XYZ file of C-alpha atoms in Angstrom:
560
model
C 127.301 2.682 78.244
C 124.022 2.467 76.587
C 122.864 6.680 74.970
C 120.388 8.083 76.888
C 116.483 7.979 75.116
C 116.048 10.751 73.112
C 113.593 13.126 74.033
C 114.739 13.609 77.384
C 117.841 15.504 78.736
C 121.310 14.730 80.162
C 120.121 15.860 83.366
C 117.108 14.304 83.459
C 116.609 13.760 87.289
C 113.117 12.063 87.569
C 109.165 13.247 86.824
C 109.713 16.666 88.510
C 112.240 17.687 85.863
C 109.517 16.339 83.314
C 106.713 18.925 84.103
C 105.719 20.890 80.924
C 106.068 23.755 80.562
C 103.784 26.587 80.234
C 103.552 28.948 77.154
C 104.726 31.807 78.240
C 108.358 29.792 78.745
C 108.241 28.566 75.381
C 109.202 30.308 72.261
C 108.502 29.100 68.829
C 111.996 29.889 67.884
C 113.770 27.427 71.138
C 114.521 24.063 70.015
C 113.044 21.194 71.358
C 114.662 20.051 75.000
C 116.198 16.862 73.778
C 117.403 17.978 70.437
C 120.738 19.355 69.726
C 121.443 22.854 71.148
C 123.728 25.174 69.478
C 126.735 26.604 71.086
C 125.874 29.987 71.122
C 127.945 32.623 69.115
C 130.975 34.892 70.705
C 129.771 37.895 69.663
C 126.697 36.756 71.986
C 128.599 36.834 75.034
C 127.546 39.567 77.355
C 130.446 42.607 77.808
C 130.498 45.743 79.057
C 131.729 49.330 78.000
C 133.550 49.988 81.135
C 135.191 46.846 81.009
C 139.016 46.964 81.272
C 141.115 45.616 78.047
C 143.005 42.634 78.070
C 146.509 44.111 79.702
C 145.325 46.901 81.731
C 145.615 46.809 85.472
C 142.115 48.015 87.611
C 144.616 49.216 90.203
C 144.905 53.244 90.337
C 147.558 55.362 91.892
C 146.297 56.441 95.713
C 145.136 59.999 96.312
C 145.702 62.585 98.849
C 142.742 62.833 101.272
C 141.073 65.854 100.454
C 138.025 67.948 102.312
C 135.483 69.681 100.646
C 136.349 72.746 102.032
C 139.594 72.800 100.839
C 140.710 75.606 97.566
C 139.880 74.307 94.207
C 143.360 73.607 92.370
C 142.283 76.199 89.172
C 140.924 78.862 91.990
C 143.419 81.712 92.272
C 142.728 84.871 94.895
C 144.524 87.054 92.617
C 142.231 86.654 89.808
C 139.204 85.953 91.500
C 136.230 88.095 90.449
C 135.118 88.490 93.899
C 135.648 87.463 97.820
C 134.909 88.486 100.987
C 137.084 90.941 101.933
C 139.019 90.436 105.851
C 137.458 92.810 107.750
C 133.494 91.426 106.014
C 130.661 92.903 104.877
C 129.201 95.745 106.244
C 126.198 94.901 107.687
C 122.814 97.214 107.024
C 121.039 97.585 110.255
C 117.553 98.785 109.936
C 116.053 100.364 112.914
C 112.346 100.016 113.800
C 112.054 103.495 114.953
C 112.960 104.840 111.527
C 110.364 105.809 109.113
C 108.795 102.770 107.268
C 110.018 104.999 103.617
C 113.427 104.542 104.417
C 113.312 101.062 105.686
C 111.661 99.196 102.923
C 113.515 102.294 100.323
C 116.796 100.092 101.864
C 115.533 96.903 101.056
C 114.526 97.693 97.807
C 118.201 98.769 96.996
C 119.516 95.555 98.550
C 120.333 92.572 96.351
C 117.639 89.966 96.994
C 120.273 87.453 98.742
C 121.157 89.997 101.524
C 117.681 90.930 102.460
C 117.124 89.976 106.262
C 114.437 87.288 106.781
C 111.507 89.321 107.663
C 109.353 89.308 111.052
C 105.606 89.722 110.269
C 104.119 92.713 112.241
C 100.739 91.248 111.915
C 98.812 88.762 113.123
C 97.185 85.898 111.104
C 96.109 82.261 111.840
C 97.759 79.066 111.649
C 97.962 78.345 108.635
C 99.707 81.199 106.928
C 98.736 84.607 105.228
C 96.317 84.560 102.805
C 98.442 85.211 99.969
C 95.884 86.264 97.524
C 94.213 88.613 99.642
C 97.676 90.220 100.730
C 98.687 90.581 97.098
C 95.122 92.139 95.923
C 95.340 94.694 99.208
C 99.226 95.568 98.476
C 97.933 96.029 94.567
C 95.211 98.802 95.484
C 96.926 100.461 97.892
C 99.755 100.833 95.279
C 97.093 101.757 92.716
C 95.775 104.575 94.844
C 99.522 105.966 95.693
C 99.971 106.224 91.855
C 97.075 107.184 90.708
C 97.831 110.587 93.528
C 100.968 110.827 91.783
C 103.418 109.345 94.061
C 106.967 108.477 92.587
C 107.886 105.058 91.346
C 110.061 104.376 93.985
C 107.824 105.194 96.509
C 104.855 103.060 95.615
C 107.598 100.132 95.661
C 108.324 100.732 98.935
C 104.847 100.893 99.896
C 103.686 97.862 98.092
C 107.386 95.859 99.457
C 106.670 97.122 103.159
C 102.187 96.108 103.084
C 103.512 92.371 101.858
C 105.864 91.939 104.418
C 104.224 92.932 107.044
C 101.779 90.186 106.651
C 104.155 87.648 106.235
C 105.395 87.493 102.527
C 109.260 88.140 102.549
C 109.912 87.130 99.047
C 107.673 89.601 97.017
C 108.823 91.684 94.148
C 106.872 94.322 93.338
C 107.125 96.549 89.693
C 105.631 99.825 88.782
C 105.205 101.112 85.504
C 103.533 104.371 84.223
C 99.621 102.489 84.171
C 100.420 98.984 85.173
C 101.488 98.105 88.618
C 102.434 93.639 89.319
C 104.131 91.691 92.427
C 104.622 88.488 92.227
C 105.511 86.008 95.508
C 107.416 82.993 95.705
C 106.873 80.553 98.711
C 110.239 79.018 98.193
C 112.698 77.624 95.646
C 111.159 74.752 94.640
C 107.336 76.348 94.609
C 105.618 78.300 91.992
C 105.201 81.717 91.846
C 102.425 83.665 92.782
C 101.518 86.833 90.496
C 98.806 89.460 90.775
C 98.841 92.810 88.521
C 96.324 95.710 88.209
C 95.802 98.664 86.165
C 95.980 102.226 86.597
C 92.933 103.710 84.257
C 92.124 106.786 86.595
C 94.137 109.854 87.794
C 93.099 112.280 90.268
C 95.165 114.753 92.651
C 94.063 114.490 95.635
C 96.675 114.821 98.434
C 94.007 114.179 101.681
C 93.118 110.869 100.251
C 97.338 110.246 99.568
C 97.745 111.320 103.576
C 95.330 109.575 104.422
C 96.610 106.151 102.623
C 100.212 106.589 104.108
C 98.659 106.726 107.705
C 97.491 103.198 106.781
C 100.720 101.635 105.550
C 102.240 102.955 108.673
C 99.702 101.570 111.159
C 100.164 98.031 108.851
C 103.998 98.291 109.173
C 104.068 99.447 112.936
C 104.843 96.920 115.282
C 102.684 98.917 117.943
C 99.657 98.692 115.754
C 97.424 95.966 114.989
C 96.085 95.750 111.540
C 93.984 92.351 110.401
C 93.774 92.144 106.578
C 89.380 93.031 107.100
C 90.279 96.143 109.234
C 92.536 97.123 106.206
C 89.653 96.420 103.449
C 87.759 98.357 105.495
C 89.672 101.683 106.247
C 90.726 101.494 102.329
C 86.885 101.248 100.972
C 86.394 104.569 103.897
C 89.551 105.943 102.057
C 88.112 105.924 98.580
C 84.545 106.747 99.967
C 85.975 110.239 101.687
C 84.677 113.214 99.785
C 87.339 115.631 98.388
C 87.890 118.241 101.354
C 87.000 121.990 98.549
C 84.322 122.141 96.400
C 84.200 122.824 93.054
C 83.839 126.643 92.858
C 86.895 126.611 95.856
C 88.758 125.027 93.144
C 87.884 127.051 90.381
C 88.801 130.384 92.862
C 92.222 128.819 93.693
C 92.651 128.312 90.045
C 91.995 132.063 89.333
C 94.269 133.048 92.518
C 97.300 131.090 91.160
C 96.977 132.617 87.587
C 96.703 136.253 89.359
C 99.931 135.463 91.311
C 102.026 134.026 88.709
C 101.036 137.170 86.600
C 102.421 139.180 89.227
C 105.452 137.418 89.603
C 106.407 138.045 86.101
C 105.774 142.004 86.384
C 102.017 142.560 85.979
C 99.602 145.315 88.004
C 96.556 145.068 89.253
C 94.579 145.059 86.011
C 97.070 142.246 84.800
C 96.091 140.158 87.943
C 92.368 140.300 87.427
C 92.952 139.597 83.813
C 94.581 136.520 84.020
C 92.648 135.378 87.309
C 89.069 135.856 85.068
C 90.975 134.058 82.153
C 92.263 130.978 84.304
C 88.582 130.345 85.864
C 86.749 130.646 82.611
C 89.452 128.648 81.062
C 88.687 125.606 84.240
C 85.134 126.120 84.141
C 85.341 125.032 80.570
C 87.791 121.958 81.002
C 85.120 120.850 83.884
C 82.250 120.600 81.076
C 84.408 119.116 78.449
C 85.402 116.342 81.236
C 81.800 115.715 81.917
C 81.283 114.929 78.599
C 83.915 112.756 78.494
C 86.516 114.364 76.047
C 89.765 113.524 76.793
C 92.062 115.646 78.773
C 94.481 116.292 75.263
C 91.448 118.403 74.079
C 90.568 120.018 77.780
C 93.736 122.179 77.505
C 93.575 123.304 73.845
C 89.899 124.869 75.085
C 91.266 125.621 78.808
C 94.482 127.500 76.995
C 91.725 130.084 74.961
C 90.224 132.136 77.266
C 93.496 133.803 78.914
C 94.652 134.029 75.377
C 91.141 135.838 74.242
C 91.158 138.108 77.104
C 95.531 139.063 76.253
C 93.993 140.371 72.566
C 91.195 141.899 73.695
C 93.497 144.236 76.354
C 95.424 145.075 73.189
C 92.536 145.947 71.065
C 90.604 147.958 73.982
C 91.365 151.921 73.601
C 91.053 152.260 77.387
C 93.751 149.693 78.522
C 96.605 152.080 77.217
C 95.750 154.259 80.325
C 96.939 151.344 82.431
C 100.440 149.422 82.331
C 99.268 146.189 81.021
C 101.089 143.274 79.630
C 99.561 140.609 77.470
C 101.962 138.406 77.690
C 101.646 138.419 81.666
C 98.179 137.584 81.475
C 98.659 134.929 78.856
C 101.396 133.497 80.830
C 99.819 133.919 84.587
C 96.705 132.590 82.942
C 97.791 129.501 81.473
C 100.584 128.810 84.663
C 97.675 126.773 86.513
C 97.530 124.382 83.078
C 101.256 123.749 82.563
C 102.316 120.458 83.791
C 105.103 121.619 85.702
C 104.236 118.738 88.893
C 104.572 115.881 86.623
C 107.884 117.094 84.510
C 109.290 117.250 87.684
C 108.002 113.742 89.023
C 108.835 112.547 85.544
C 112.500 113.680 85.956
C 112.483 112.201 89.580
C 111.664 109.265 88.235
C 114.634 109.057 85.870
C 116.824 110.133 88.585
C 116.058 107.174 90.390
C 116.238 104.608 87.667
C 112.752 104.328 86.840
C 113.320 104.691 83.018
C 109.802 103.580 81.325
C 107.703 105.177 84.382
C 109.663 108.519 83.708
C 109.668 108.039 79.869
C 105.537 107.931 79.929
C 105.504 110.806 82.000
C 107.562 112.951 80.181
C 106.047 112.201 76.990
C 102.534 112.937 78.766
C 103.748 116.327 79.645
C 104.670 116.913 75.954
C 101.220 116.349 74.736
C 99.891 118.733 77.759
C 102.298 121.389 76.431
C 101.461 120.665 72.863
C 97.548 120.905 73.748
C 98.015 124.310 75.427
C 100.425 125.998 72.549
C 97.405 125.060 70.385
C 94.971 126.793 72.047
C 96.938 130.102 72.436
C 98.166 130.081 68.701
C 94.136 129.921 67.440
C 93.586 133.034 69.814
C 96.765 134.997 68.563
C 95.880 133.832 64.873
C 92.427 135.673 64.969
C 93.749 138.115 66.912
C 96.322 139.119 64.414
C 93.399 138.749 61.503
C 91.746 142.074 63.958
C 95.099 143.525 63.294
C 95.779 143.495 67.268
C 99.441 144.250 67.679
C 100.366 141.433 70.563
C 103.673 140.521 71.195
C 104.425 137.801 73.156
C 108.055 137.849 73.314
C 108.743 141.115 74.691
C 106.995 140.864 78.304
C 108.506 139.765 81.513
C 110.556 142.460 81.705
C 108.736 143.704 85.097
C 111.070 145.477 87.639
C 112.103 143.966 91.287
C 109.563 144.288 93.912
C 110.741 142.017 96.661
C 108.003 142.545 99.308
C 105.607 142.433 96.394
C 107.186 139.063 94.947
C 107.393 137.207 98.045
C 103.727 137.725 98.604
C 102.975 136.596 95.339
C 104.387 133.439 95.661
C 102.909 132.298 99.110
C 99.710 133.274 97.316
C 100.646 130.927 94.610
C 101.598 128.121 96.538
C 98.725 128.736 98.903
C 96.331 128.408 95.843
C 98.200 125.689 94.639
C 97.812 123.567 97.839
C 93.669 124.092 97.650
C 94.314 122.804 93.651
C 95.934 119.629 95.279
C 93.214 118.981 97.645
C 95.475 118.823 100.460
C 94.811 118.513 104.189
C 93.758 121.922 105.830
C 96.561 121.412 108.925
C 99.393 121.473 106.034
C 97.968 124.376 103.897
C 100.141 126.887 106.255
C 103.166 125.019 106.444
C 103.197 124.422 102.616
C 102.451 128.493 101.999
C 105.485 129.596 104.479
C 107.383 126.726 102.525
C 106.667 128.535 99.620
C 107.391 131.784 100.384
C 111.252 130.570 101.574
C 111.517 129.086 98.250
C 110.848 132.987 96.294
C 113.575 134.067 98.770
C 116.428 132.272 98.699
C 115.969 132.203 94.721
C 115.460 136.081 94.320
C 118.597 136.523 97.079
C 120.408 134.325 94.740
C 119.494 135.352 91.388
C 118.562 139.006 91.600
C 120.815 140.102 94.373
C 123.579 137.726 94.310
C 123.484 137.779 90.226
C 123.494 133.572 89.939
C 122.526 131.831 87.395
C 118.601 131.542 87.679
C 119.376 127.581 86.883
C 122.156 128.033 90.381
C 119.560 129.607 92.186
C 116.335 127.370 91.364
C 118.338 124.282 92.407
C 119.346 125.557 95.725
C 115.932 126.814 96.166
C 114.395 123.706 95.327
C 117.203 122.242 97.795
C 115.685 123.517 100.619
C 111.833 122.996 99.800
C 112.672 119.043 99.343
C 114.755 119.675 102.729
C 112.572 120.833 104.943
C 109.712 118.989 103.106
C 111.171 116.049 104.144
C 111.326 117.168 107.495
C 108.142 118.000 108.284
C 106.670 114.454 106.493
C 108.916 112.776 108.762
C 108.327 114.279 112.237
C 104.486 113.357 110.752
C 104.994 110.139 109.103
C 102.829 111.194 106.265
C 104.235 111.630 102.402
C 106.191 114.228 101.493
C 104.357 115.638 98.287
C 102.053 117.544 100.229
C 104.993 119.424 101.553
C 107.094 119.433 98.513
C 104.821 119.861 94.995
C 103.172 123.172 96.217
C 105.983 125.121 97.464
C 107.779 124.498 94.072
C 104.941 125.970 92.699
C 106.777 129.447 92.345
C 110.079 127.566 90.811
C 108.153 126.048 87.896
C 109.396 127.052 84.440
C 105.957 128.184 83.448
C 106.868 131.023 80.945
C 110.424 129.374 79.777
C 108.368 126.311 78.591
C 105.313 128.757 76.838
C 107.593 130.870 75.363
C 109.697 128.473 73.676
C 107.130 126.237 72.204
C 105.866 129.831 71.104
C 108.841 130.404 69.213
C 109.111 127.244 67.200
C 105.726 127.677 66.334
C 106.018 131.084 65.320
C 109.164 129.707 63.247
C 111.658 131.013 65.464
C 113.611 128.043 65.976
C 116.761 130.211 67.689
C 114.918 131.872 70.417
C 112.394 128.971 71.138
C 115.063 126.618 71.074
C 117.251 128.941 73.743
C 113.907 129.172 75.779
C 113.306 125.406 75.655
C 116.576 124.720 76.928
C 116.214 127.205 79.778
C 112.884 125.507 80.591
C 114.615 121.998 80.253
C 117.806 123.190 82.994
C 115.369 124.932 85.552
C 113.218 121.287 85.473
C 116.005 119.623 85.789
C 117.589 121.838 89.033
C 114.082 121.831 90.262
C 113.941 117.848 90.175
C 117.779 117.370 91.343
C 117.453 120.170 94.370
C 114.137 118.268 95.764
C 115.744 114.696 95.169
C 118.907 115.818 96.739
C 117.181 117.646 99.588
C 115.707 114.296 100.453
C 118.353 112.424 100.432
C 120.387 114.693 102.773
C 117.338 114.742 105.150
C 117.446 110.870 105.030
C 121.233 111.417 105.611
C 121.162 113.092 108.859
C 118.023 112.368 110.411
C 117.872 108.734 111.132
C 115.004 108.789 114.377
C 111.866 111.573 114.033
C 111.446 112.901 118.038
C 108.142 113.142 117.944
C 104.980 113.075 115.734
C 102.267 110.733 114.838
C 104.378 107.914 115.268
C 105.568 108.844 118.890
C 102.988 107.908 120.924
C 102.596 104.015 120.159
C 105.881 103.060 121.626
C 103.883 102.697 124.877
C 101.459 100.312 124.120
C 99.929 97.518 121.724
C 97.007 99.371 120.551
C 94.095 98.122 117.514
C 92.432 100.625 115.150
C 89.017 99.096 115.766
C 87.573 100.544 112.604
């Protein structure tokens, strides 16, 4: 047979197979078509890594059907961490007719997982809430319960209770001591949505704080129609509203507490006027220094002088030695309206409830108050001993028991105390009566029934977080306006001055010993209102009547 001619294949089939072919199919490396082509290498051949080796079998051994709802073979019941036990989970109902407090205060304790879906009480369009806007009006109404002094826990609740009632279910809100955040999340797979604001400004004012929770509970009423405008609206009238006393009201209440607490802790008339003439001079001083923008640290060293001044100069006049007088009442009655005694016990609340950082601030605020105000009286008593006044601070308080007297006292106090607050004129009564109950259960306790005074302050302030409680609830309103007053009379006032006294005076043993009794009363004071709340929460699931009472009938809207 003849060879074929070089230059064209074996296979050569005709012209089609002798097309060229185009550059991109040739390689300057291929050899020529009808030269010699080399067998290519073994190591060339094309294997796999899960290829079987020569000798192995591909069959495998059959397997038992299995579901995937069948045990895991390494799961054991016995040393499983957790299961459902057989008769379930208890199941947290929350009832619409309970307070909005107590229903998002639930939901904030639940796990995230076992919230219920929530049903937004509020209208909006078809496309969603506006997230933004919900997040920015949830942020300043939070800002305005804090900046009243409302409790950690309860600005939560209040910010967790706004954002669900317009439609965002998975919101976590966080409050801190200035800084207050929430942040949303559409769903798994989205991004969060965060929004923060800052706390620069604090002001007590307990009509605007009313005012504020009558909002939230016409947002998270299902009888109550609320758009997102109507709430801008009613907030901006909120922080427009004047505050309901004037200054010189203020300034008089001011006087009127320092008068009562002086009488409280055994002073006369003359030791009343004294320390009510010291506390005003001592606030109209703090009101210039504020004007002038000096902080508040410096406010009570000057606002701590004048009571101070006006205990030397009854030592040093001639003519007060006709009268029983006490310098240390009036020092201590006057300088009762400056101690911090409302935010060492919302500072200790605060801790009771887990808020650690939020209670940490405020405690150490309340330090520097205390610090400011033992400077101011020690630069009194220092010039006063340098006139060679013989004042002695320590031995006072040792008034006898006048329990008509007493009681009076202290719904004086309280009554002052509530104008100080700038509460709401329809809760002034209440608060003063509330007051009053407090005095008597503690002197029953301590003076009659010889308790401890720590025993008797914590029952005491038992029953003014009781039935402060109560009376928030039957008006669906906050309870500090029923509560922070009426503890006015409890307040360790002269434990705290005394001891802080002491150390500076370099008597560590007795200041120490005072400081400690100061620490125990705040501490009963803080537990007895917690507690009270709690067991009013306990027992009283449905208010009867009240604000809230009368929208069951009808769907109603604000109109504002």
């Amino acid at each position: 047979m003849a060879e074929p001619k070089r230059g064209w294949g074996a296979d050569d089939n005709g012209p089609e197979d002798r097309k060229p072919q185009s550059d991109e199919a040739r390689s300057a490396f291929t050899p020529p078509s009808g030269g010699w082509q080399p067998e290519p290498a073994e190591e060339e051949h094309p294997t796999s890594e899960f290829a079987l080796p020569q000798g192995m079998t591909a069959e495998l051994p059959a397997l038992p059907e299995a579901s995937a709802f069948d045990t895991p073979s390494t799961y054991s019941v016995r040393n499983a961490p957790t299961f459902t036990p057989a008769h379930g989970i208890p199941v947290i109902r929350l009832t619409k007719e309970a307070p909005w407090q107590d229903r998002m205060r639930t939901l904030l304790r639940m796990p995230v997982g076992d919230r219920p879906v929530t049903e937004p009480v509020q209208r909006h369009d078809d496309a969603g809430p506006a997230v933004p806007r919900v997040l920015d009006l949830t942020l300043r109404i939070g800002e305005l319960l804090l900046a009243g002094g409302e409790g950690a826990e309860d600005v939560e609740a209040a910010m967790f209770g706004v954002s669900r009632a317009y439609g965002l279910d998975r919101c976590e809100p966080n409050v801190t001591f200035t800084l207050l955040s929430i942040s949303y999340q559409p769903s798994l797979v989205d991004d969060p949505v965060t929004a923060s604001r800052t706390v620069r400004r604090r002001g007590t004012d307990y009509t605007r704080l009313a005012a504020v929770y009558h909002l939230i509970d016409d947002i998270t009423s299902p009888d109550t129609d609320v758009t997102l405008e109507e709430a801008y609206r009613t907030l901006a009238e909120i922080r427009r509203n004047r505050h309901p006393y004037p200054g010189w009201a203020l300034t008089g209440a001011s006087g009127l507490l320092a008068g009562a607490a002086s009488v409280l802790v055994g002073g006369g008339p003359v030791v009343f006027l004294a320390a009510m003439v010291g506390a005003m001079l001592g606030d109209r001083l703090a009101w210039v220094l504020a004007g002038r923008g000096i902080p508040e640290f410096y406010q009570f060293v000057v606002a701590a002088m004048p009571p101070a001044a006006i205990g030397v100069a009854l030592t040093l006049a001639p003519a007060t030695s006709l009268f029983d007088t006490q310098p240390s009442a009036v020092i201590t009655g006057g300088l009762f309206a400056l101690l911090p005694g409302r935010a060492l016990v919302a500072g200790v609340q605060d801790g009771l409830t887990g808020y650690y950082i939020t209670a940490s601030a405020r405690l150490l605020e309340v330090m520097y108050f205390f610090i400011a105000i033992v400077m101011g009286v020690l630069i009194v008593l220092y010039l006063g001993l340098q006139l060679h006044a013989e004042l002695h601070p320590a031995a006072a308080l040792q008034g006898t028991e006048r329990p008509v007297t007493q009681i009076l006292a202290s719904m004086l106090l309280s009554f002052a105390f509530a104008i100080l607050l700038q509460q709401e004129r329809n809760t002034v009564l209440m608060v003063t009566l509330n007051g009053g109950v407090a005095w008597l259960i503690y002197g029953a306790m301590n003076n009659v029934g010889g308790i401890s005074p720590v025993a008797a302050t914590a029952v005491a302030a038992g029953l003014v977080g009781l039935f402060g409680q109560l009376f928030s609830r039957y008006q669906y309103a906050s309870a500090l306006p029923y509560v922070t007053a009426a503890i006015g009379p409890l307040l360790p006032g002269s434990a705290t001055y005394f001891g802080l006294l002491g150390i500076a005076q370099n008597d560590l043993n007795a200041g120490m010993a005072s400081l400690s009794k100061a620490a125990a009363l705040a501490l009963a004071i803080a537990i007895g209102v917690n507690l009270g709340g709690e067991i009013s929460r306990l027992f009283l699931k449905t208010p009867g009547t009240g604000r809230g009472a009368s929208r069951r009938a009808a769907k109603r809207t604000r109109g504002f």
